[in-house]
PDB file of C-alpha atoms and ligand atoms in Angstrom:
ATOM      1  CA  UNK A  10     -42.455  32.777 -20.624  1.00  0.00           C
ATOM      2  CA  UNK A  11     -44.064  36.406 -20.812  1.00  0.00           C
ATOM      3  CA  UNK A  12     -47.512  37.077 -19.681  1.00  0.00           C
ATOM      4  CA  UNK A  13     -49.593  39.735 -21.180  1.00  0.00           C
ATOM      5  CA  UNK A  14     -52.401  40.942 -19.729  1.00  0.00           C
ATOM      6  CA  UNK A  15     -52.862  43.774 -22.292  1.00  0.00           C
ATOM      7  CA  UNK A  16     -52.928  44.396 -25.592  1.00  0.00           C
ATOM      8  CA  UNK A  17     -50.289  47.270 -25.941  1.00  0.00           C
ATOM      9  CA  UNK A  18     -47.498  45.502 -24.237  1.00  0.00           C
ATOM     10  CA  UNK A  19     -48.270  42.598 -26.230  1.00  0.00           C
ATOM     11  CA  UNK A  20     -47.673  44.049 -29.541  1.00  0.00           C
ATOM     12  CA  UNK A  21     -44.635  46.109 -28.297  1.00  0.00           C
ATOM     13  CA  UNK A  22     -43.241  42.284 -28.006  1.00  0.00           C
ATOM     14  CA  UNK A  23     -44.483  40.707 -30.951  1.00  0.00           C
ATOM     15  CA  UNK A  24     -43.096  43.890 -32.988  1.00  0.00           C
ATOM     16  CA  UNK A  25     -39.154  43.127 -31.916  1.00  0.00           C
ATOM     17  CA  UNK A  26     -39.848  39.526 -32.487  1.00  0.00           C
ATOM     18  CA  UNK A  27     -41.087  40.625 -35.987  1.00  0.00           C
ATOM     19  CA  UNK A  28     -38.618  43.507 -36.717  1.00  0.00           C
ATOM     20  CA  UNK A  29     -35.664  40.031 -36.753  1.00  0.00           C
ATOM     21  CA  UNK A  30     -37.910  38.171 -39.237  1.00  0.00           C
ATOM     22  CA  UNK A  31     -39.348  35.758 -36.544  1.00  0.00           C
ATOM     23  CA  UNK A  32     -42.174  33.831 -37.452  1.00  0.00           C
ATOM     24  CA  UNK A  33     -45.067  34.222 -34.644  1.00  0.00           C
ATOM     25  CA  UNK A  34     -46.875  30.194 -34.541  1.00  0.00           C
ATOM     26  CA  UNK A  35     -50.342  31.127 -32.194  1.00  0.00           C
ATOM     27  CA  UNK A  36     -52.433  29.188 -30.508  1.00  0.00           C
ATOM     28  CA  UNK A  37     -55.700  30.167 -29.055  1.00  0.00           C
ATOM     29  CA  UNK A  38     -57.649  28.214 -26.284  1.00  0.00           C
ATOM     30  CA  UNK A  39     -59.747  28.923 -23.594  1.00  0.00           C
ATOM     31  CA  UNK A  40     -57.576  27.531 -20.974  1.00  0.00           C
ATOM     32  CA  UNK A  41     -58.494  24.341 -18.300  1.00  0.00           C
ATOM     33  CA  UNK A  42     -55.388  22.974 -20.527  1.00  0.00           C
ATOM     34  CA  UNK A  43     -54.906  19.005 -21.612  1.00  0.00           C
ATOM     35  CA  UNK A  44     -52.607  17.509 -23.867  1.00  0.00           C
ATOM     36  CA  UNK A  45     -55.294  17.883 -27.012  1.00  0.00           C
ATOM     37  CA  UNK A  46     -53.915  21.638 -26.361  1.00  0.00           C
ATOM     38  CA  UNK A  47     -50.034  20.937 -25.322  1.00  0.00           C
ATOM     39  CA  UNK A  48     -50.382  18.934 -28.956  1.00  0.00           C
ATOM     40  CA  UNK A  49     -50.918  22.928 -30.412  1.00  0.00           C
ATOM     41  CA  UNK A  50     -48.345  24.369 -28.842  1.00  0.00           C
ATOM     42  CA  UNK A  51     -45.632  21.258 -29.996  1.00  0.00           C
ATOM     43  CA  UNK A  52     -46.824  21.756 -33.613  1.00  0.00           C
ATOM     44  CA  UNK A  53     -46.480  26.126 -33.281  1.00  0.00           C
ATOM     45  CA  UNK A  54     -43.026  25.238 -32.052  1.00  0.00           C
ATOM     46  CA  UNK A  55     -42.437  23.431 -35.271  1.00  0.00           C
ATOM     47  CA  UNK A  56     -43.792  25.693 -37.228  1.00  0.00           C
ATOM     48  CA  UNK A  57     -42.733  28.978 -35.950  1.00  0.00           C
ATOM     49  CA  UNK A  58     -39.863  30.743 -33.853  1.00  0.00           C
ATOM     50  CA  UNK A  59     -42.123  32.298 -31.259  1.00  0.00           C
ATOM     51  CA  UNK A  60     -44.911  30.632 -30.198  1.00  0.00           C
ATOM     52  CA  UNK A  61     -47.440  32.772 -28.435  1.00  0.00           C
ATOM     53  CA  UNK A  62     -50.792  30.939 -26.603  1.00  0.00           C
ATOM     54  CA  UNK A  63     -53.589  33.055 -25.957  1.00  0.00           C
ATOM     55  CA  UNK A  64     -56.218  32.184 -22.936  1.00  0.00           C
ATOM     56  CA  UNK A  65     -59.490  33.790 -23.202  1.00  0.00           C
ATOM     57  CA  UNK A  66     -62.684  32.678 -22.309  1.00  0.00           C
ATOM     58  CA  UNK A  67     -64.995  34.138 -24.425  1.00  0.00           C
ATOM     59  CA  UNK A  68     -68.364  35.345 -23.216  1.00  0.00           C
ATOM     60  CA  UNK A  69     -69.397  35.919 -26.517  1.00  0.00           C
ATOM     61  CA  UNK A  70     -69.433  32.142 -28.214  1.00  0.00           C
ATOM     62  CA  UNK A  71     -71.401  30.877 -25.224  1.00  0.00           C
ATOM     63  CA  UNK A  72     -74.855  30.439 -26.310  1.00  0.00           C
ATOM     64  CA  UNK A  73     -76.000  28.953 -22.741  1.00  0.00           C
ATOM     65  CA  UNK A  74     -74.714  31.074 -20.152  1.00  0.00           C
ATOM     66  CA  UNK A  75     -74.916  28.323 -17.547  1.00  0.00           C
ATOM     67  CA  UNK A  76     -71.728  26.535 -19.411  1.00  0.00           C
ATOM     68  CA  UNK A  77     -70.235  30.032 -19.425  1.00  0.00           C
ATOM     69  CA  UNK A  78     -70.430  29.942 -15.102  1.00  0.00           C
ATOM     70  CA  UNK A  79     -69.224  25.964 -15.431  1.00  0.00           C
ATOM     71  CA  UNK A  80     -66.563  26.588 -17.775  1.00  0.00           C
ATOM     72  CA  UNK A  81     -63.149  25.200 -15.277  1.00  0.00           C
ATOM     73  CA  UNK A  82     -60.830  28.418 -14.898  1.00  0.00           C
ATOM     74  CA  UNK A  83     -57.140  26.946 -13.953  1.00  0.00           C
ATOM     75  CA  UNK A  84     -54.680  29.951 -14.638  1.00  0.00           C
ATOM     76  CA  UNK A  85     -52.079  28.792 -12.620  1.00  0.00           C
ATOM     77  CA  UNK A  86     -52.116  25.435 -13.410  1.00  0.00           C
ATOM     78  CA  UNK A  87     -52.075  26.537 -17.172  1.00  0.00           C
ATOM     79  CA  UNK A  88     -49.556  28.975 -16.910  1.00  0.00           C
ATOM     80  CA  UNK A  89     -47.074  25.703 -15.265  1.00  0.00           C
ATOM     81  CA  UNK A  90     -47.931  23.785 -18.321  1.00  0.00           C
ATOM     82  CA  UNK A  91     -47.362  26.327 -20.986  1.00  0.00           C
ATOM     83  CA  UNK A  92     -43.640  27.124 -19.339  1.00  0.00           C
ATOM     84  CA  UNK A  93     -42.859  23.454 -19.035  1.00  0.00           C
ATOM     85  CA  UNK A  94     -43.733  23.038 -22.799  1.00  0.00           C
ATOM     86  CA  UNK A  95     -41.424  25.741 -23.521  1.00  0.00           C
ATOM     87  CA  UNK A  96     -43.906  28.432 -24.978  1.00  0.00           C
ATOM     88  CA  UNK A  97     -42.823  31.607 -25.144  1.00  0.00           C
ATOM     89  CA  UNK A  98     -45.725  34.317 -24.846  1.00  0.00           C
ATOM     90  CA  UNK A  99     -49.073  34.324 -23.248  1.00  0.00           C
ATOM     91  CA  UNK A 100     -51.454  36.561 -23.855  1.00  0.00           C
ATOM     92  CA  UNK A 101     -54.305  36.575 -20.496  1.00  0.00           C
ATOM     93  CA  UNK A 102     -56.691  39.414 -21.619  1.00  0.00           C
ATOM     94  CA  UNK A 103     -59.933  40.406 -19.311  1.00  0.00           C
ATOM     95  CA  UNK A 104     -62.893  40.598 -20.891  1.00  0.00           C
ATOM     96  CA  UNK A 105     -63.004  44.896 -20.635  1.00  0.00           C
ATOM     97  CA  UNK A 106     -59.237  44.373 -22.600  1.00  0.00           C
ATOM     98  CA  UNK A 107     -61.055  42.424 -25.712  1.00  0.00           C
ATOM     99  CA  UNK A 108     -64.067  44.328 -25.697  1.00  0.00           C
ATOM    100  CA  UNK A 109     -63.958  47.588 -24.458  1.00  0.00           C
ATOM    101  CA  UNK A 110     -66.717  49.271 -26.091  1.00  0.00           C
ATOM    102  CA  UNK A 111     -69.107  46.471 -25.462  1.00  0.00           C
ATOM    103  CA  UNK A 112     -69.566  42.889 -26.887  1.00  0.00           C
ATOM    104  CA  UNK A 113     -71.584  43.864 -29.888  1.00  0.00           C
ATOM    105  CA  UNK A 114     -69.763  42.940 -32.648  1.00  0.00           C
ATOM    106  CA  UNK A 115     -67.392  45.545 -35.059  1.00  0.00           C
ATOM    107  CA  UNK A 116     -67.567  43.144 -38.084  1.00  0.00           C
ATOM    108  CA  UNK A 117     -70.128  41.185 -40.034  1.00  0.00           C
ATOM    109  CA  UNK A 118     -68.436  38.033 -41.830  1.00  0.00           C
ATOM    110  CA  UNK A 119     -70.546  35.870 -44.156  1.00  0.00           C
ATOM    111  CA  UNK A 120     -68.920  32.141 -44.532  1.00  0.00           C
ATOM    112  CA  UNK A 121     -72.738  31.324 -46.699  1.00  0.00           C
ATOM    113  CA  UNK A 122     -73.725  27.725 -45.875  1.00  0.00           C
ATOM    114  CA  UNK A 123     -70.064  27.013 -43.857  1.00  0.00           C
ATOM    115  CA  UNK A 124     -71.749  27.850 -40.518  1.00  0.00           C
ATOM    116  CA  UNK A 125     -75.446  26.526 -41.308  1.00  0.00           C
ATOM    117  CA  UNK A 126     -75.259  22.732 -40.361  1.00  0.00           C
ATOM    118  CA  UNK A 127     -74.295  21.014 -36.911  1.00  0.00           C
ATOM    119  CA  UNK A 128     -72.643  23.496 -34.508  1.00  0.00           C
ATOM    120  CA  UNK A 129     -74.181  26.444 -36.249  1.00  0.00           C
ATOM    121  CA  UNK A 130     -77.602  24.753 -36.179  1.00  0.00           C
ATOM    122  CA  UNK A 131     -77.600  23.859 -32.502  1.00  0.00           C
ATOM    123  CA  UNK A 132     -75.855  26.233 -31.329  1.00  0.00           C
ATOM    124  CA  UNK A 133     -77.318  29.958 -32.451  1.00  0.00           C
ATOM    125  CA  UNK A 134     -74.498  32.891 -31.768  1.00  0.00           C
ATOM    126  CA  UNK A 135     -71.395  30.523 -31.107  1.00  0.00           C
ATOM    127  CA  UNK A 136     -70.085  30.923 -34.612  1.00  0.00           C
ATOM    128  CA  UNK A 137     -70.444  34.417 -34.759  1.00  0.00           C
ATOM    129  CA  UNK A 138     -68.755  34.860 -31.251  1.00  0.00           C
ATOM    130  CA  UNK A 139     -65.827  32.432 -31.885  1.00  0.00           C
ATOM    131  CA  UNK A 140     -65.466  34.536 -35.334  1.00  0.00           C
ATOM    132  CA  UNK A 141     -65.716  37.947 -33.639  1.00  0.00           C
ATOM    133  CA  UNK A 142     -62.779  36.647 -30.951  1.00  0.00           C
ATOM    134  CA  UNK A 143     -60.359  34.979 -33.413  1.00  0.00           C
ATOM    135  CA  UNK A 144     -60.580  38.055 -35.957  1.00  0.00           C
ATOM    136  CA  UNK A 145     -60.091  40.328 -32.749  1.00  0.00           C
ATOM    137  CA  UNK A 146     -56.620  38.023 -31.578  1.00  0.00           C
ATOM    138  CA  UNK A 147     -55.602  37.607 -35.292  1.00  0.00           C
ATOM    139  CA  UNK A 148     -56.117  41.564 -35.576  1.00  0.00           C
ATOM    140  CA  UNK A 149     -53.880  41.926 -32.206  1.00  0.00           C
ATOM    141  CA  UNK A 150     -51.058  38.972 -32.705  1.00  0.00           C
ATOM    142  CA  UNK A 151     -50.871  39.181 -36.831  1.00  0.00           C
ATOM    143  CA  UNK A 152     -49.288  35.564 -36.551  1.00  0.00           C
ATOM    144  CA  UNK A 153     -47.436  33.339 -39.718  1.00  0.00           C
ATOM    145  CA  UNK A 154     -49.795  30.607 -38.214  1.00  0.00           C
ATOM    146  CA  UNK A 155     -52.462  29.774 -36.457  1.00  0.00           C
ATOM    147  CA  UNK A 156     -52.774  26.166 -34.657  1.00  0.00           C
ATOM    148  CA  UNK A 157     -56.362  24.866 -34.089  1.00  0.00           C
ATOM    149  CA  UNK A 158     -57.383  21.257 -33.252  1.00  0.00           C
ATOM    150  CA  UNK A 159     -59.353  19.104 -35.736  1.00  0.00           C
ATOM    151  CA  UNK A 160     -61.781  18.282 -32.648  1.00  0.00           C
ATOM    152  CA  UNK A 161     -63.447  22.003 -33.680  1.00  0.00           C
ATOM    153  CA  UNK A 162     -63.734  20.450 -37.229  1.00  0.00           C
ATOM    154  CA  UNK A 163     -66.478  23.289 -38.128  1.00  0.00           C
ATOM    155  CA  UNK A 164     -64.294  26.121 -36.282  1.00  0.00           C
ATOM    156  CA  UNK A 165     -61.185  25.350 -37.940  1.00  0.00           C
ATOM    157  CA  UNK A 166     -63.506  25.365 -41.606  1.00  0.00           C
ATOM    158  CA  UNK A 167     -64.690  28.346 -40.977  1.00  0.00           C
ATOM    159  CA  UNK A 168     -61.108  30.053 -39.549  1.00  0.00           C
ATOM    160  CA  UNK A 169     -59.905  28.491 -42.720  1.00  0.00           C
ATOM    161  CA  UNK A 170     -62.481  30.918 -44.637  1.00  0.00           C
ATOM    162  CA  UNK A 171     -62.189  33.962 -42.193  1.00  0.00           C
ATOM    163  CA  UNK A 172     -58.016  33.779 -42.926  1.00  0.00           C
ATOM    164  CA  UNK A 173     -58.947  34.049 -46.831  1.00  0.00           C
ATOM    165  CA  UNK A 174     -61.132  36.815 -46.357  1.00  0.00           C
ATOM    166  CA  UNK A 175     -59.504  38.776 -43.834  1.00  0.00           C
ATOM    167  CA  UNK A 176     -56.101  37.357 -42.971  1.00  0.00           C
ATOM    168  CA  UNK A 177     -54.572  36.337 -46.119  1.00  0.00           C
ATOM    169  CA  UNK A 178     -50.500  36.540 -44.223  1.00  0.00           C
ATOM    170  CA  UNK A 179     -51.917  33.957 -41.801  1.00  0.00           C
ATOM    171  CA  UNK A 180     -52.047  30.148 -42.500  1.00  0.00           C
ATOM    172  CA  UNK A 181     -53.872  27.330 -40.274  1.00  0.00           C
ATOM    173  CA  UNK A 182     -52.489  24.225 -39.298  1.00  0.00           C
ATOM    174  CA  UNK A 183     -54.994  21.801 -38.185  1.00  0.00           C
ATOM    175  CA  UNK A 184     -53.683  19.264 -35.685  1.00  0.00           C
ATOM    176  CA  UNK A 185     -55.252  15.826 -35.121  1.00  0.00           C
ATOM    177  CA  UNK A 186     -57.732  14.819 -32.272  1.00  0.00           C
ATOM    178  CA  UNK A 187     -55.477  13.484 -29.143  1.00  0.00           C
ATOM    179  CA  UNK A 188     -57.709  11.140 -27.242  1.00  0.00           C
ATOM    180  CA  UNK A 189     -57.415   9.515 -23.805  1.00  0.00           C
ATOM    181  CA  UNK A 190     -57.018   5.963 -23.501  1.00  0.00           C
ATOM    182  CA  UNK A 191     -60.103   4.978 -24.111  1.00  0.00           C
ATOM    183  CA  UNK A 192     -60.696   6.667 -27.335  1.00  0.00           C
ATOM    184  CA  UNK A 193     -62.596   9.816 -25.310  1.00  0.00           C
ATOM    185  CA  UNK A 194     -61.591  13.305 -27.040  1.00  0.00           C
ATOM    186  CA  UNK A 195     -59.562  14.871 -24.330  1.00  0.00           C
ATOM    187  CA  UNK A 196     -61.700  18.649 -23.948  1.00  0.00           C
ATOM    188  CA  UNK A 197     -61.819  20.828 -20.916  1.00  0.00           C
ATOM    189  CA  UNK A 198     -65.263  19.475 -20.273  1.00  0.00           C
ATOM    190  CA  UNK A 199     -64.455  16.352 -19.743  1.00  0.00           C
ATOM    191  CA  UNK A 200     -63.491  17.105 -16.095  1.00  0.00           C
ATOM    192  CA  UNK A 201     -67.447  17.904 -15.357  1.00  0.00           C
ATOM    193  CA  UNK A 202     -68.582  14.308 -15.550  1.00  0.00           C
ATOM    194  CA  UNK A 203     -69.583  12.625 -12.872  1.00  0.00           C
ATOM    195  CA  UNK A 204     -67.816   9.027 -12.784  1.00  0.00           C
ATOM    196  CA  UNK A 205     -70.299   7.196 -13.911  1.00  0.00           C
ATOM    197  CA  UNK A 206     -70.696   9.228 -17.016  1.00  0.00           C
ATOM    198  CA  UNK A 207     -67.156   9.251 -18.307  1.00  0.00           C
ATOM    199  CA  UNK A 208     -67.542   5.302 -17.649  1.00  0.00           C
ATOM    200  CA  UNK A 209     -70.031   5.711 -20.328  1.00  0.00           C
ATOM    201  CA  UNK A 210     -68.161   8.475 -22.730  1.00  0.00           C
ATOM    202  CA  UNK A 211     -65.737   6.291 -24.719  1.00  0.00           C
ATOM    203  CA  UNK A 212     -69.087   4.870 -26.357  1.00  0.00           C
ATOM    204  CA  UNK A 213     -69.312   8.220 -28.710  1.00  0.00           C
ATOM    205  CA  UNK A 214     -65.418   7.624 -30.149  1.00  0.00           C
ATOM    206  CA  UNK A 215     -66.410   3.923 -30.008  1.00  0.00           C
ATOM    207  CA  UNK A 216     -69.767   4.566 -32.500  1.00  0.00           C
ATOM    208  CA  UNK A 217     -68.060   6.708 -34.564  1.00  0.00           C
ATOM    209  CA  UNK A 218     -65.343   4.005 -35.423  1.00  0.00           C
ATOM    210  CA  UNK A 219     -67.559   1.687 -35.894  1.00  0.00           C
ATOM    211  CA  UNK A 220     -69.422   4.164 -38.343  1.00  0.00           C
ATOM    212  CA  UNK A 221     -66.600   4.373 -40.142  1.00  0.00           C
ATOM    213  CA  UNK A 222     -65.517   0.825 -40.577  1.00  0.00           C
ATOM    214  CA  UNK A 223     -69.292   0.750 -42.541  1.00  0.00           C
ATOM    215  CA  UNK A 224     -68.476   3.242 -44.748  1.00  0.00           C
ATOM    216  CA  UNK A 225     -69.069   1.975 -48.157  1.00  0.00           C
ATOM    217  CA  UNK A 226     -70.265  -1.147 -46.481  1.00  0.00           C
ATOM    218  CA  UNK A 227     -73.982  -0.006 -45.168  1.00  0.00           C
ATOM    219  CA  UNK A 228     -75.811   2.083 -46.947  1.00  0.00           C
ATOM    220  CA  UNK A 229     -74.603   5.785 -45.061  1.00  0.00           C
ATOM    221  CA  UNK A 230     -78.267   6.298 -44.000  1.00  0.00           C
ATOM    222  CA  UNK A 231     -78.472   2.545 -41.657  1.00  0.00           C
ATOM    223  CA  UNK A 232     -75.126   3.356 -40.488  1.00  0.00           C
ATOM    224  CA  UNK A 233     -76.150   6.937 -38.503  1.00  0.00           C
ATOM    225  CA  UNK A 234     -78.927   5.422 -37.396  1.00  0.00           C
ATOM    226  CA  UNK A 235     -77.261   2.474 -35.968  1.00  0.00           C
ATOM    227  CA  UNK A 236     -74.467   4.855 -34.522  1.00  0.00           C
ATOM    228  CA  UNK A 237     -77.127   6.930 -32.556  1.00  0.00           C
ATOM    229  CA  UNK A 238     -78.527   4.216 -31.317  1.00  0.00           C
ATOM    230  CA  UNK A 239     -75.616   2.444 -30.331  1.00  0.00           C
ATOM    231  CA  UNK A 240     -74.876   6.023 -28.137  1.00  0.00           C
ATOM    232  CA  UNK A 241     -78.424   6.547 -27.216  1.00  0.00           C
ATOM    233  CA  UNK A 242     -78.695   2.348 -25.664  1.00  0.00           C
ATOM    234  CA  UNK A 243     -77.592   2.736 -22.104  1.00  0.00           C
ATOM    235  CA  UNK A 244     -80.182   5.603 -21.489  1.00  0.00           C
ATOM    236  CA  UNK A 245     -77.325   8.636 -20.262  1.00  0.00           C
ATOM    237  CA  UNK A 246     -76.435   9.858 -23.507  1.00  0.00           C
ATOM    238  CA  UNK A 247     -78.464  12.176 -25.771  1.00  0.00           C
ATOM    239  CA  UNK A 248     -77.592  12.524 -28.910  1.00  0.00           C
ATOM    240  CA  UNK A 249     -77.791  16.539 -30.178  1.00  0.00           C
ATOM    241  CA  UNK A 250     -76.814  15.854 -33.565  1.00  0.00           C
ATOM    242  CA  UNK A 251     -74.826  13.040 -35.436  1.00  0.00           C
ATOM    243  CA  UNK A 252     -74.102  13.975 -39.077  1.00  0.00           C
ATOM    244  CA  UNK A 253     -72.194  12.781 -42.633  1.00  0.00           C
ATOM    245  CA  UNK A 254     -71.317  15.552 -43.883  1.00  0.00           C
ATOM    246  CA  UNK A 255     -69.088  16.581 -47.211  1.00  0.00           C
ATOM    247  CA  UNK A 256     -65.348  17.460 -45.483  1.00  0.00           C
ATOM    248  CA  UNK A 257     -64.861  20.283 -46.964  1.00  0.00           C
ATOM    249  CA  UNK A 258     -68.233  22.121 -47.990  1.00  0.00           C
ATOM    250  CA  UNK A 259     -70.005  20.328 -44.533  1.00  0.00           C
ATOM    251  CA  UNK A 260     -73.278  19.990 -46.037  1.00  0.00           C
ATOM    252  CA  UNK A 261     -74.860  16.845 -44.903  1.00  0.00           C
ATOM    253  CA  UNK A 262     -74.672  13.897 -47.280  1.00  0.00           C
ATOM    254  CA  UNK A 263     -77.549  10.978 -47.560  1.00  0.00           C
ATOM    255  CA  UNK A 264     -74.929   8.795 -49.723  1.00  0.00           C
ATOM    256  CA  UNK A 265     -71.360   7.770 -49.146  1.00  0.00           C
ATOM    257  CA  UNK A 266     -71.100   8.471 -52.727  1.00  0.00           C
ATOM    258  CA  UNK A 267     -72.439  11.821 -52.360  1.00  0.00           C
ATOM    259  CA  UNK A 268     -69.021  12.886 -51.042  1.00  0.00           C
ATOM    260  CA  UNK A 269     -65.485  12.337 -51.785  1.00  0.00           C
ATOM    261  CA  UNK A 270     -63.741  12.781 -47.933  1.00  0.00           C
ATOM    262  CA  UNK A 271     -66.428  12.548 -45.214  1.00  0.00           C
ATOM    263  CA  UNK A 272     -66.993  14.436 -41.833  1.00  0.00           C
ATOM    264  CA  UNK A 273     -68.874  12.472 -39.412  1.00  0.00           C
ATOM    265  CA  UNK A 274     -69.458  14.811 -36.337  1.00  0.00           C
ATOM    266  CA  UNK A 275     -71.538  14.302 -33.667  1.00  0.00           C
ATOM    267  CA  UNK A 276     -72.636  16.351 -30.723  1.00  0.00           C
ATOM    268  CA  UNK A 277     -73.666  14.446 -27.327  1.00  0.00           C
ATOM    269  CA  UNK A 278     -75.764  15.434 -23.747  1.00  0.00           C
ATOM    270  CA  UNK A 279     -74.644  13.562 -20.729  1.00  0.00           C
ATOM    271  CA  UNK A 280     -75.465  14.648 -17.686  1.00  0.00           C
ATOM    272  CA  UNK A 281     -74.454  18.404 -17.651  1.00  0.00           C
ATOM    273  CA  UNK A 282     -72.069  18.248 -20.317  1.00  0.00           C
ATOM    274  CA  UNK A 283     -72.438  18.607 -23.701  1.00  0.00           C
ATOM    275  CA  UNK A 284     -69.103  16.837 -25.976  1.00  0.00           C
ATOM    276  CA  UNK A 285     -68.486  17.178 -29.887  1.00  0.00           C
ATOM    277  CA  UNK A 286     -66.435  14.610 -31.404  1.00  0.00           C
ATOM    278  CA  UNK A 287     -65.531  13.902 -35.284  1.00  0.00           C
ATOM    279  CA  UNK A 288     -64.048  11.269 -37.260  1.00  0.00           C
ATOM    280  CA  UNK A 289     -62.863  11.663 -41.146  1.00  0.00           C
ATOM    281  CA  UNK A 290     -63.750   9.004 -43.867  1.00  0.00           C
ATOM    282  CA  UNK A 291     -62.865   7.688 -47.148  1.00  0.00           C
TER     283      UNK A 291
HETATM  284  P1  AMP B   9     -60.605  25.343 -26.533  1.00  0.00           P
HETATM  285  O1  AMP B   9     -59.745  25.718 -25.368  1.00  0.00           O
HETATM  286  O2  AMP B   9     -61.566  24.252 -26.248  1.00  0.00           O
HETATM  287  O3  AMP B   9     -61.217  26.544 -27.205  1.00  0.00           O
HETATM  288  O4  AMP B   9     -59.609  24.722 -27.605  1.00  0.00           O
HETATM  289  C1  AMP B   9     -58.500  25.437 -28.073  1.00  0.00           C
HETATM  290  C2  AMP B   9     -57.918  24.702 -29.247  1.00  0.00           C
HETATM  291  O5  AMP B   9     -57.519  23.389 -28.842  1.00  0.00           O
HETATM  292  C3  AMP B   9     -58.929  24.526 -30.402  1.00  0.00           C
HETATM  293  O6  AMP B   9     -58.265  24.754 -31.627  1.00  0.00           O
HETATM  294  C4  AMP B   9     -59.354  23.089 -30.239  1.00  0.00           C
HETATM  295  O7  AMP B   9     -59.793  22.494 -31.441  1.00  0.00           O
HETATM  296  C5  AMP B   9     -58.075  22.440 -29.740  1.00  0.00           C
HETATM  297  N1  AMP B   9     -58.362  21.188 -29.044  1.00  0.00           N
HETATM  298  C6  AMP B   9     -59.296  20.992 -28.070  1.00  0.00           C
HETATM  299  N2  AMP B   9     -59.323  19.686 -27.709  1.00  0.00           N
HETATM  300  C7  AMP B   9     -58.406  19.056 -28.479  1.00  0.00           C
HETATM  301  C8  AMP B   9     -57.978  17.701 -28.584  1.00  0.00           C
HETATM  302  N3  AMP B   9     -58.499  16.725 -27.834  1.00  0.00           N
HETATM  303  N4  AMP B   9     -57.002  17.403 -29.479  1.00  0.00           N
HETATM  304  C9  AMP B   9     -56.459  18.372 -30.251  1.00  0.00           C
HETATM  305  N5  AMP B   9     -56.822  19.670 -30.206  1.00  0.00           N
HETATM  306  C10 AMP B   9     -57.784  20.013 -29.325  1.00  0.00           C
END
């Protein structure tokens, strides 16, 4: 596998691959890699004839900087897993190789009421950082496709918009949720919680299941309530957000019939840690 550190070299490479017709498959992450991510790379494999993983952690999507200093950093360990996967490019940048001139960003995008609800809500600045990086890796790697996990379901909504409006040679492939054993959403977080607390995390898959199995069945407004209790009960869990929302405009819906394909997404507090999760209905 190649390693890039900067950008230069990087495209040098990606321009032979291109100048033979190969199609680049990327995947970005953040590193502290699980299988949810080795999932990403499989699919680019499939898709493409050189896959290329980025990892980057992104000051600028980080709207509490104390998750910033927590976020795990495991370059080596990453680097073992993306060769044994058989990936063929990674691209390391520092933080003065992405943003030079300063973190402010070059570009305004407007996605209108895309970035409004849940993770736009609670979170103020991560959309337009996560925006601001992806444009600025899809601007250096020019890929056939992009990989992103459905466990960002708002991300990969609003890289589905940003590809329209500014990276129309690019397509997304969105790969499904891989869970551990117990129905948790494998993330990078997950190794911040204490045991006790991921004892208690499979409740939040676990609620949202049983959300779903209602759907049709309890009136859409009973069932959220019962789900945030249900992940509230034990007294270590804080719910952030849990919302219905319409899967592909992800307004918030008061009425199963109000939408054709649901999004229920939920964002949860335990201990340090805060975890999204999402299932899809009807
Ligand atoms: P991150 O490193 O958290 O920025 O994630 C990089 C990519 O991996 C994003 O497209 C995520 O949606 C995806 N991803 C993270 N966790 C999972 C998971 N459990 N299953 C599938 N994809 C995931």
């Amino acid at each position: 596998m190649y390693i890039f550190r900067n950008i230069v070299d990087l495209r040098l490479h990606l321009h032979k691959a291109k100048a033979t017709n190969q199609k680049i498959a990327f995947v970005p992450t953040m590193g502290a890699l699980h299988n949810g991510h080795l999932s990403l790379i499989k699919i680019a494999k499939e898709k493409g004839d050189l896959t290329v993983a980025s990892i980057f952690v992104n000051p600028t999507q980080f709207n509490d900087p104390k998750d910033l200093d927590k976020y795990p950093r495991k370059d080596e360990e990453d680097i073992a897993m993306l060769i044994e996967k058989g990936c063929d490019v990674l691209f390391l940048p520092s933080v003065e190789e992405m943003y030079p001139d300063g973190t402010k960003p070059k570009k305004e995008f407007n996605f209108g009421k895309l970035t409004e609800p849940m993770e736009g809500a609670h979170r103020p600045g991560h959309f337009e950082g996560m925006v601001q990086v992806v444009n600025l890796l899809l601007e250096i790697v020019e890929p056939d496709f992009i990989i992103m996990g459905q466990k960002d379901y708002q991300q990969a909504a609003i890289v589905r918009q940003l590809l329209v409006q500014a990276h129309p040679n690019t397509e997304i492939v969105v790969a499904p949720i891989i869970r551990e054993e117990d129905g948790l959403a494998m993330s990078s977080r997950n190794v911040r919680l204490l045991p006790d607390e991921r004892a208690e995390a499979p409740t939040i898959y676990a609620s949202l299941s049983t959300l779903k199995s209602l759907y049709k069945v309890m009136p859409l407004k009973e069932a959220q309530k019962e789900a945030i209790e249900k992940i509230e009960a034990s007294g270590s869990m804080k719910v952030d957000y849990l919302e219905v929302a319409d899967a592909i405009t992800l307004q918030p819906i008061d009425h199963w019939a109000d939408a054709d394909k649901a999004v229920v997404c939920v964002a949860v507090h335990l201990g340090k840690v805060r975890l999204i999760d999402n299932v899809l209905v009807g």
